[in-house]
Structure formats: structure tokens, C-alpha cells
Amino acid sequence: VDVIDASMQVPVIVDFWADRCAPCKRQVPVLEEVGRLLIGRVKVGRINVYRNPEVTRRYGVKGVPHLMVVKEGQVVLELVGDHEFEQLWKHLEGIGL
């Protein structure tokens, strides 16, 4: 949960996911690649919606996978569903990452 903290020095990509979610599993290698390419410029965190229902409710997550990009404590991008690398990369470029 500290990945959504306003004191973070770099933007954070938060992946809300669930154990039995096939699209969530497909999203993992995409996020790993993004993390490798943006090392030092972003952090990537994952939140299991079943183990963290309070956080999930607080951020209005209703389906998974649900990605949020948080800068200085503010959600600047939300994406629902799994995304191919190229799609996700374009969204991230669009917000200046």
C-alpha cells in the first residue's frame, strides 16, 4: 500500500490483480518489461484485491486487472483490462513517462 504514498519520489504503476484472473497473469510480463525499461524512473507495485479489500475499495477498483499510475499521491492514469506492451507504452508516454 505504501506504493500509493504521496511521498514517493518517482511515479508508481500499481497493478490491482487477483489470483485466478487470466488477464492479470498475462499483464505480469508486460509490467516487468515496462519496469525494466523505466528502471529508476518509475516503480511497479502489485496489490492483490482479495488480500487488500480496503485499499481496493478506497481506489474504486471494480474489475481486474486494473492499473493506476500515481504521481505525488495523485492518480494520473487508470486502465482496466490487460494491455499489450505497445498499448501500455503509448499510454505511459502520453502522461510523460
PDB file of N, CA and C in Angstrom, residues 30 43 46 50 59 61 71 81 92:
ATOM      1  N   VAL A  30       4.277  -7.951 -19.182  1.00  0.00           N
ATOM      2  CA  VAL A  30       4.227  -6.601 -19.761  1.00  0.00           C
ATOM      3  C   VAL A  30       4.717  -5.590 -18.730  1.00  0.00           C
ATOM      4  N   LYS A  43       8.365   3.067 -10.304  1.00  0.00           N
ATOM      5  CA  LYS A  43       8.322   1.828  -9.535  1.00  0.00           C
ATOM      6  C   LYS A  43       7.053   1.111  -9.955  1.00  0.00           C
ATOM      7  N   ARG A  46       2.301  -4.236  -6.985  1.00  0.00           N
ATOM      8  CA  ARG A  46       1.122  -5.066  -7.233  1.00  0.00           C
ATOM      9  C   ARG A  46       0.324  -5.181  -5.953  1.00  0.00           C
ATOM     10  N   TYR A  50      -8.014  -9.355  -3.262  1.00  0.00           N
ATOM     11  CA  TYR A  50      -8.645 -10.155  -2.220  1.00  0.00           C
ATOM     12  C   TYR A  50      -7.929 -10.031  -0.884  1.00  0.00           C
ATOM     13  N   TYR A  59      -9.829   2.939  -3.688  1.00  0.00           N
ATOM     14  CA  TYR A  59      -9.486   3.427  -5.025  1.00  0.00           C
ATOM     15  C   TYR A  59     -10.533   3.078  -6.079  1.00  0.00           C
ATOM     16  N   VAL A  61     -11.658   0.275  -7.287  1.00  0.00           N
ATOM     17  CA  VAL A  61     -11.345  -0.805  -8.221  1.00  0.00           C
ATOM     18  C   VAL A  61     -12.513  -1.785  -8.246  1.00  0.00           C
ATOM     19  N   LYS A  71       1.316   9.707  -9.336  1.00  0.00           N
ATOM     20  CA  LYS A  71       2.415  10.677  -9.240  1.00  0.00           C
ATOM     21  C   LYS A  71       2.107  11.590  -8.075  1.00  0.00           C
ATOM     22  N   GLY A  81      -8.373  -3.838 -17.589  1.00  0.00           N
ATOM     23  CA  GLY A  81      -8.156  -4.897 -18.570  1.00  0.00           C
ATOM     24  C   GLY A  81      -6.672  -5.068 -18.837  1.00  0.00           C
ATOM     25  N   LEU A  92       1.602   5.365 -21.272  1.00  0.00           N
ATOM     26  CA  LEU A  92       2.610   5.910 -20.363  1.00  0.00           C
ATOM     27  C   LEU A  92       3.332   7.093 -20.986  1.00  0.00           C
TER      28      LEU A  92
END
